[in-house]
Amino acid sequence: MKKKPNILLIYTGGTIGMIKNSETGALENFNFNDLLECIPELNLLDCNISSKSFSNPIDSSNMKPSNWIEIGTIIEDNYKNYDGFVILHGSDTMSYTASALSFMLENLSKPVIFTGSQLPIGDLRTDAKENLITSIQIASLVENNQPVVQEVGLYFEYKLYRANRTTKINAEHFEAFDSPNYPPLIISGVNLSINHQSLLTAKKNKKLVVHKIFEPNILLVKLFPGINKETINHLFSTPNLKGMIFETYGSGNITNEKWFLKALKIIIDKKIPVVNVTQCAGGSVDMNIYSTNVIYRNIGIISGKDISTEAAVTKLMLMLGQNIPANNFKTKFETSLRGEMK
Ligand code: ASP
């Protein structure tokens, strides 16, 4: 008889596990075991479901690297005994956590699916049930004795995306996420339509390695017309700065005013990596087109290519935690680690 897959649900917090206090109207955390009882449909799924929860579930606005490490450690400790993992997480910073996990989990060969909801599970019109049920189904999918998904995904409103390609695009619509630079991996309709050629395939017989050191001393700076010298000089002299991400215009364009170039050169001369990421939702940095970006390429700024800001932040924090020699950092950052860039 075919063995039923074992799926581990990990509840970290967020709307999906909340209930409205009937007196105050405020959303409060709900006991996760009760939540499972609330969805009897889960018993109809062809898998064995177990669950674990953060001892203090948190709103995802409070997520930080130590929480990413906690999730990674739960996966590591349970990796042998489970065929797939579903992480329930608030939607606000889900793309950051899911991107971080994609970089932490090297040689991942089992599905790790992040999901959440816009409305609490107890709400009549909730999107939580569909998101949870289909995430579990996706985490259970097997073809030719292999899990279909062998990477970190994010499932929301009928689509599974590569997690490190996602961004939260809407605070109100059920379709809260998008992946502007990479197609959905699975679309849920009457059937699950699997986009096989877009999925990652794990290398055979490689042991899972979980990277757990993040360097949080980085800056994320969004350029805007009129940004002034004092602000930039203040930001650039942040003590203990280890890395920087610039959200630039269009295909990676930055003002070519002399004072700005000079300030940036000082940072780069200190061997602090600076990554160029576009502010545009879709498309890529290309530092070969305009004079406003070629000069920056020439001083050694790293091209983020078509990476999302969420993936750039978490990749930079993780790479800075790995003591990569300065002369190799740019090449390594510009190389796709988990399908996060072209
Ligand atoms: N503020 C909530 C969170 O991100 C929203 C959600 O759950 O979607 O934790």
GROMACS .gro file of C-alpha atoms and ligand atoms in nm:
model
  351
    1MET     CA    1   0.000   0.000   0.000
    2LYS     CA    2   0.119   0.352  -0.080
    3LYS     CA    3   0.265   0.526   0.226
    4LYS     CA    4   0.084   0.844   0.327
    5PRO     CA    5   0.317   1.146   0.336
    6ASN     CA    6   0.393   1.295   0.679
    7ILE     CA    7   0.346   1.670   0.681
    8LEU     CA    8   0.459   1.901   0.959
    9LEU     CA    9   0.271   2.230   1.004
   10ILE     CA   10   0.469   2.501   1.180
   11TYR     CA   11   0.267   2.791   1.314
   12THR     CA   12   0.465   3.110   1.371
   13GLY     CA   13   0.177   3.358   1.408
   14GLY     CA   14  -0.023   3.592   1.187
   15THR     CA   15  -0.387   3.638   1.095
   16ILE     CA   16  -0.434   3.278   0.985
   17GLY     CA   17  -0.422   3.162   1.348
   18MET     CA   18  -0.622   3.446   1.499
   19ILE     CA   19  -0.973   3.491   1.615
   20LYS     CA   20  -1.175   3.807   1.676
   21ASN     CA   21  -1.241   3.889   2.040
   22SER     CA   22  -1.618   3.938   2.036
   23GLU     CA   23  -1.602   4.209   2.303
   24THR     CA   24  -1.311   4.425   2.185
   25GLY     CA   25  -1.319   4.337   1.816
   26ALA     CA   26  -0.937   4.295   1.827
   27LEU     CA   27  -0.762   3.998   1.668
   28GLU     CA   28  -0.601   3.766   1.923
   29ASN     CA   29  -0.389   3.457   1.891
   30PHE     CA   30  -0.580   3.139   1.901
   31ASN     CA   31  -0.468   2.797   2.024
   32PHE     CA   32  -0.322   2.621   1.723
   33ASN     CA   33  -0.465   2.280   1.816
   34ASP     CA   34  -0.812   2.436   1.821
   35LEU     CA   35  -0.739   2.577   1.480
   36LEU     CA   36  -0.683   2.229   1.343
   37GLU     CA   37  -1.011   2.116   1.500
   38CYS     CA   38  -1.178   2.409   1.326
   39ILE     CA   39  -1.097   2.262   0.988
   40PRO     CA   40  -1.240   1.910   0.979
   41GLU     CA   41  -1.162   1.904   0.605
   42LEU     CA   42  -0.797   1.839   0.700
   43ASN     CA   43  -0.900   1.483   0.795
   44LEU     CA   44  -0.995   1.421   0.433
   45LEU     CA   45  -0.643   1.488   0.306
   46ASP     CA   46  -0.439   1.185   0.210
   47CYS     CA   47  -0.152   1.255   0.451
   48ASN     CA   48  -0.062   1.244   0.819
   49ILE     CA   49  -0.051   1.594   0.968
   50SER     CA   50   0.138   1.692   1.280
   51SER     CA   51   0.191   2.042   1.409
   52LYS     CA   52   0.432   2.255   1.606
   53SER     CA   53   0.392   2.613   1.709
   54PHE     CA   54   0.618   2.894   1.823
   55SER     CA   55   0.574   2.909   2.201
   56ASN     CA   56   0.477   3.274   2.156
   57PRO     CA   57   0.329   3.320   1.807
   58ILE     CA   58   0.415   3.664   1.667
   59ASP     CA   59   0.281   3.916   1.424
   60SER     CA   60   0.517   3.892   1.131
   61SER     CA   61   0.613   4.261   1.176
   62ASN     CA   62   0.816   4.134   1.471
   63MET     CA   63   1.000   3.865   1.275
   64LYS     CA   64   1.379   3.883   1.286
   65PRO     CA   65   1.673   3.658   1.199
   66SER     CA   66   1.651   3.468   1.532
   67ASN     CA   67   1.295   3.364   1.433
   68TRP     CA   68   1.413   3.255   1.087
   69ILE     CA   69   1.674   3.042   1.263
   70GLU     CA   70   1.406   2.895   1.489
   71ILE     CA   71   1.202   2.786   1.185
   72GLY     CA   72   1.514   2.647   1.013
   73THR     CA   73   1.605   2.452   1.325
   74ILE     CA   74   1.256   2.297   1.351
   75ILE     CA   75   1.288   2.185   0.988
   76GLU     CA   76   1.639   2.051   1.049
   77ASP     CA   77   1.535   1.856   1.360
   78ASN     CA   78   1.235   1.702   1.184
   79TYR     CA   79   1.377   1.664   0.834
   80LYS     CA   80   1.414   1.286   0.841
   81ASN     CA   81   1.068   1.216   0.980
   82TYR     CA   82   0.862   1.435   0.750
   83ASP     CA   83   0.803   1.447   0.376
   84GLY     CA   84   0.700   1.811   0.364
   85PHE     CA   85   0.668   2.125   0.575
   86VAL     CA   86   0.399   2.394   0.573
   87ILE     CA   87   0.483   2.716   0.754
   88LEU     CA   88   0.195   2.937   0.866
   89HIS     CA   89   0.316   3.294   0.882
   90GLY     CA   90   0.176   3.648   0.878
   91SER     CA   91   0.166   3.785   0.526
   92ASP     CA   92   0.340   4.118   0.604
   93THR     CA   93   0.696   3.987   0.611
   94MET     CA   94   0.634   3.640   0.471
   95SER     CA   95   0.844   3.708   0.160
   96TYR     CA   96   1.142   3.802   0.380
   97THR     CA   97   1.119   3.493   0.603
   98ALA     CA   98   1.052   3.261   0.309
   99SER     CA   99   1.347   3.410   0.115
  100ALA     CA  100   1.571   3.375   0.421
  101LEU     CA  101   1.472   3.010   0.459
  102SER     CA  102   1.545   2.944   0.092
  103PHE     CA  103   1.904   3.061   0.146
  104MET     CA  104   1.941   2.887   0.482
  105LEU     CA  105   1.836   2.545   0.352
  106GLU     CA  106   2.114   2.422   0.125
  107ASN     CA  107   2.050   2.092  -0.060
  108LEU     CA  108   1.681   2.102   0.027
  109SER     CA  109   1.503   1.811  -0.143
  110LYS     CA  110   1.161   1.830   0.026
  111PRO     CA  111   0.881   2.088  -0.001
  112VAL     CA  112   0.879   2.381   0.241
  113ILE     CA  113   0.561   2.581   0.172
  114PHE     CA  114   0.484   2.916   0.335
  115THR     CA  115   0.125   3.031   0.357
  116GLY     CA  116  -0.103   3.260   0.556
  117SER     CA  117  -0.424   3.451   0.497
  118GLN     CA  118  -0.577   3.795   0.475
  119LEU     CA  119  -0.876   3.701   0.694
  120PRO     CA  120  -0.866   3.495   1.015
  121ILE     CA  121  -0.958   3.129   0.986
  122GLY     CA  122  -1.276   3.181   1.190
  123ASP     CA  123  -1.410   3.446   0.952
  124LEU     CA  124  -1.696   3.334   0.728
  125ARG     CA  125  -1.527   3.465   0.414
  126THR     CA  126  -1.180   3.350   0.513
  127ASP     CA  127  -0.913   3.271   0.255
  128ALA     CA  128  -0.725   3.071   0.521
  129LYS     CA  129  -0.889   2.735   0.456
  130GLU     CA  130  -0.811   2.718   0.086
  131ASN     CA  131  -0.457   2.846   0.140
  132LEU     CA  132  -0.390   2.592   0.413
  133ILE     CA  133  -0.555   2.291   0.250
  134THR     CA  134  -0.390   2.344  -0.090
  135SER     CA  135  -0.050   2.414   0.071
  136ILE     CA  136  -0.072   2.078   0.248
  137GLN     CA  137  -0.175   1.907  -0.076
  138ILE     CA  138   0.118   2.065  -0.258
  139ALA     CA  139   0.357   1.961   0.020
  140SER     CA  140   0.225   1.603  -0.022
  141LEU     CA  141   0.265   1.585  -0.402
  142VAL     CA  142   0.485   1.300  -0.521
  143GLU     CA  143   0.572   1.197  -0.877
  144ASN     CA  144   0.801   0.903  -0.962
  145ASN     CA  145   0.867   0.856  -0.590
  146GLN     CA  146   1.007   1.209  -0.563
  147PRO     CA  147   0.849   1.518  -0.406
  148VAL     CA  148   0.724   1.747  -0.684
  149VAL     CA  149   0.841   2.057  -0.497
  150GLN     CA  150   1.202   2.043  -0.376
  151GLU     CA  151   1.242   2.406  -0.278
  152VAL     CA  152   1.091   2.680  -0.061
  153GLY     CA  153   0.758   2.798  -0.204
  154LEU     CA  154   0.494   3.050  -0.105
  155TYR     CA  155   0.130   2.960  -0.168
  156PHE     CA  156  -0.140   3.227  -0.166
  157GLU     CA  157  -0.471   3.261  -0.349
  158TYR     CA  158  -0.443   2.973  -0.598
  159LYS     CA  159  -0.075   3.015  -0.684
  160LEU     CA  160   0.246   2.858  -0.562
  161TYR     CA  161   0.544   3.084  -0.624
  162ARG     CA  162   0.916   3.041  -0.573
  163ALA     CA  163   0.939   3.203  -0.229
  164ASN     CA  164   1.247   3.413  -0.297
  165ARG     CA  165   1.081   3.568  -0.603
  166THR     CA  166   0.777   3.696  -0.416
  167THR     CA  167   0.672   4.030  -0.279
  168LYS     CA  168   0.359   4.139  -0.094
  169ILE     CA  169   0.170   4.365  -0.333
  170ASN     CA  170  -0.166   4.421  -0.167
  171ALA     CA  171  -0.279   4.479   0.191
  172GLU     CA  172  -0.642   4.412   0.113
  173HIS     CA  173  -0.693   4.176  -0.179
  174PHE     CA  174  -0.687   3.801  -0.133
  175GLU     CA  175  -0.429   3.802  -0.412
  176ALA     CA  176  -0.171   3.957  -0.179
  177PHE     CA  177   0.150   3.832  -0.343
  178ASP     CA  178   0.313   3.843  -0.681
  179SER     CA  179   0.628   3.713  -0.840
  180PRO     CA  180   0.691   3.965  -1.116
  181ASN     CA  181   1.015   3.812  -1.245
  182TYR     CA  182   0.935   3.440  -1.229
  183PRO     CA  183   0.627   3.239  -1.331
  184PRO     CA  184   0.408   3.058  -1.075
  185LEU     CA  185   0.529   2.704  -1.003
  186ILE     CA  186   0.180   2.561  -0.956
  187ILE     CA  187  -0.164   2.706  -1.032
  188SER     CA  188  -0.458   2.567  -0.842
  189GLY     CA  189  -0.780   2.535  -1.040
  190VAL     CA  190  -0.999   2.230  -1.084
  191ASN     CA  191  -0.665   2.047  -1.095
  192LEU     CA  192  -0.322   2.149  -0.976
  193SER     CA  193  -0.141   2.261  -1.288
  194ILE     CA  194   0.231   2.204  -1.234
  195ASN     CA  195   0.484   2.413  -1.423
  196HIS     CA  196   0.748   2.140  -1.423
  197GLN     CA  197   1.015   2.328  -1.616
  198SER     CA  198   1.017   2.614  -1.364
  199LEU     CA  199   1.068   2.398  -1.054
  200LEU     CA  200   1.411   2.340  -0.901
  201THR     CA  201   1.541   1.983  -0.881
  202ALA     CA  202   1.756   1.890  -0.583
  203LYS     CA  203   2.102   1.742  -0.633
  204LYS     CA  204   2.098   1.369  -0.559
  205ASN     CA  205   2.224   1.232  -0.224
  206LYS     CA  206   2.328   1.566  -0.081
  207LYS     CA  207   2.276   1.618   0.290
  208LEU     CA  208   2.068   1.914   0.407
  209VAL     CA  209   2.287   2.192   0.545
  210VAL     CA  210   2.114   2.464   0.748
  211HIS     CA  211   2.302   2.797   0.756
  212LYS     CA  212   2.224   2.987   1.073
  213ILE     CA  213   2.439   3.297   1.084
  214PHE     CA  214   2.295   3.629   0.968
  215GLU     CA  215   2.464   3.968   0.979
  216PRO     CA  216   2.189   4.222   1.053
  217ASN     CA  217   2.409   4.535   1.034
  218ILE     CA  218   2.303   4.632   0.684
  219LEU     CA  219   2.127   4.933   0.535
  220LEU     CA  220   1.846   4.941   0.278
  221VAL     CA  221   1.831   5.281   0.109
  222LYS     CA  222   1.562   5.382  -0.139
  223LEU     CA  223   1.667   5.662  -0.369
  224PHE     CA  224   1.425   5.946  -0.438
  225PRO     CA  225   1.463   6.262  -0.640
  226GLY     CA  226   1.609   6.527  -0.409
  227ILE     CA  227   1.776   6.294  -0.159
  228ASN     CA  228   2.040   6.517  -0.007
  229LYS     CA  229   2.406   6.499   0.075
  230GLU     CA  230   2.361   6.532   0.453
  231THR     CA  231   2.119   6.240   0.468
  232ILE     CA  232   2.343   6.021   0.256
  233ASN     CA  233   2.659   6.112   0.450
  234HIS     CA  234   2.475   6.044   0.776
  235LEU     CA  235   2.351   5.705   0.657
  236PHE     CA  236   2.689   5.609   0.512
  237SER     CA  237   2.863   5.679   0.840
  238THR     CA  238   2.639   5.434   1.031
  239PRO     CA  239   2.870   5.262   1.283
  240ASN     CA  240   2.952   4.896   1.227
  241LEU     CA  241   2.795   4.893   0.879
  242LYS     CA  242   2.863   4.562   0.701
  243GLY     CA  243   2.661   4.588   0.380
  244MET     CA  244   2.419   4.806   0.188
  245ILE     CA  245   2.136   4.768  -0.062
  246PHE     CA  246   2.036   5.053  -0.289
  247GLU     CA  247   1.690   5.059  -0.440
  248THR     CA  248   1.762   5.251  -0.756
  249TYR     CA  249   1.561   5.375  -1.053
  250GLY     CA  250   1.465   5.169  -1.359
  251SER     CA  251   1.743   4.944  -1.482
  252GLY     CA  252   1.964   5.037  -1.185
  253ASN     CA  253   2.015   5.407  -1.240
  254ILE     CA  254   2.157   5.629  -0.967
  255THR     CA  255   2.214   6.003  -0.967
  256ASN     CA  256   2.557   6.075  -1.113
  257GLU     CA  257   2.612   6.386  -0.902
  258LYS     CA  258   2.975   6.400  -0.790
  259TRP     CA  259   2.907   6.415  -0.413
  260PHE     CA  260   2.702   6.097  -0.434
  261LEU     CA  261   2.960   5.904  -0.633
  262LYS     CA  262   3.228   6.018  -0.389
  263ALA     CA  263   3.026   5.908  -0.084
  264LEU     CA  264   2.961   5.569  -0.236
  265LYS     CA  265   3.323   5.521  -0.334
  266ILE     CA  266   3.430   5.571   0.027
  267ILE     CA  267   3.196   5.288   0.132
  268ILE     CA  268   3.319   5.056  -0.144
  269ASP     CA  269   3.684   5.135  -0.062
  270LYS     CA  270   3.608   5.016   0.293
  271LYS     CA  271   3.518   4.678   0.131
  272ILE     CA  272   3.153   4.715   0.236
  273PRO     CA  273   2.943   4.537  -0.030
  274VAL     CA  274   2.682   4.760  -0.197
  275VAL     CA  275   2.404   4.593  -0.397
  276ASN     CA  276   2.205   4.768  -0.670
  277VAL     CA  277   1.837   4.657  -0.679
  278THR     CA  278   1.570   4.823  -0.890
  279GLN     CA  279   1.270   5.000  -0.734
  280CYS     CA  280   1.058   4.868  -1.022
  281ALA     CA  281   0.832   4.577  -0.934
  282GLY     CA  282   0.951   4.384  -1.240
  283GLY     CA  283   1.255   4.379  -1.467
  284SER     CA  284   1.623   4.385  -1.398
  285VAL     CA  285   1.923   4.599  -1.316
  286ASP     CA  286   2.152   4.629  -1.616
  287MET     CA  287   2.459   4.837  -1.539
  288ASN     CA  288   2.571   4.857  -1.901
  289ILE     CA  289   2.312   5.093  -2.043
  290TYR     CA  290   2.320   5.449  -1.907
  291SER     CA  291   2.604   5.668  -1.789
  292THR     CA  292   2.407   5.689  -1.460
  293ASN     CA  293   2.482   5.327  -1.388
  294VAL     CA  294   2.799   5.242  -1.585
  295ILE     CA  295   3.006   5.464  -1.351
  296TYR     CA  296   2.877   5.268  -1.054
  297ARG     CA  297   2.954   4.936  -1.219
  298ASN     CA  298   3.309   5.061  -1.265
  299ILE     CA  299   3.355   5.134  -0.894
  300GLY     CA  300   3.247   4.780  -0.802
  301ILE     CA  301   2.881   4.806  -0.700
  302ILE     CA  302   2.713   4.463  -0.712
  303SER     CA  303   2.432   4.409  -0.963
  304GLY     CA  304   2.124   4.262  -0.800
  305LYS     CA  305   1.998   4.183  -1.154
  306ASP     CA  306   1.629   4.087  -1.122
  307ILE     CA  307   1.638   3.995  -0.752
  308SER     CA  308   1.357   4.115  -0.524
  309THR     CA  309   1.442   4.350  -0.237
  310GLU     CA  310   1.330   4.082   0.011
  311ALA     CA  311   1.565   3.824  -0.139
  312ALA     CA  312   1.850   4.079  -0.163
  313VAL     CA  313   1.818   4.173   0.207
  314THR     CA  314   1.817   3.813   0.330
  315LYS     CA  315   2.085   3.694   0.087
  316LEU     CA  316   2.313   3.979   0.189
  317MET     CA  317   2.260   3.912   0.562
  318LEU     CA  318   2.330   3.543   0.514
  319MET     CA  319   2.633   3.586   0.288
  320LEU     CA  320   2.784   3.842   0.528
  321GLY     CA  321   2.751   3.578   0.801
  322GLN     CA  322   2.966   3.339   0.598
  323ASN     CA  323   3.299   3.520   0.601
  324ILE     CA  324   3.329   3.521   0.222
  325PRO     CA  325   3.655   3.692   0.114
  326ALA     CA  326   3.591   4.048  -0.009
  327ASN     CA  327   3.739   3.978  -0.353
  328ASN     CA  328   3.491   3.695  -0.411
  329PHE     CA  329   3.180   3.855  -0.261
  330LYS     CA  330   3.058   4.034  -0.574
  331THR     CA  331   3.084   3.727  -0.797
  332LYS     CA  332   2.913   3.511  -0.539
  333PHE     CA  333   2.629   3.758  -0.484
  334GLU     CA  334   2.575   3.792  -0.858
  335THR     CA  335   2.540   3.413  -0.888
  336SER     CA  336   2.200   3.257  -0.829
  337LEU     CA  337   2.206   3.038  -0.516
  338ARG     CA  338   1.844   2.916  -0.506
  339GLY     CA  339   1.687   3.045  -0.825
  340GLU     CA  340   1.643   3.396  -0.682
  341MET     CA  341   1.791   3.573  -0.983
  342LYS     CA  342   1.857   3.507  -1.349
  343ASP     N1  343   0.001   4.169   1.050
  343ASP     C1  344  -0.021   4.031   1.010
  343ASP     C2  345   0.115   3.963   1.005
  343ASP     O1  346   0.186   3.980   0.910
  343ASP     C3  347  -0.093   4.023   0.880
  343ASP     C4  348  -0.114   3.881   0.834
  343ASP     O2  349  -0.115   3.788   0.910
  343ASP     O3  350  -0.134   3.862   0.713
  343ASP     O4  351   0.150   3.894   1.097
   0.00000   0.00000   0.00000
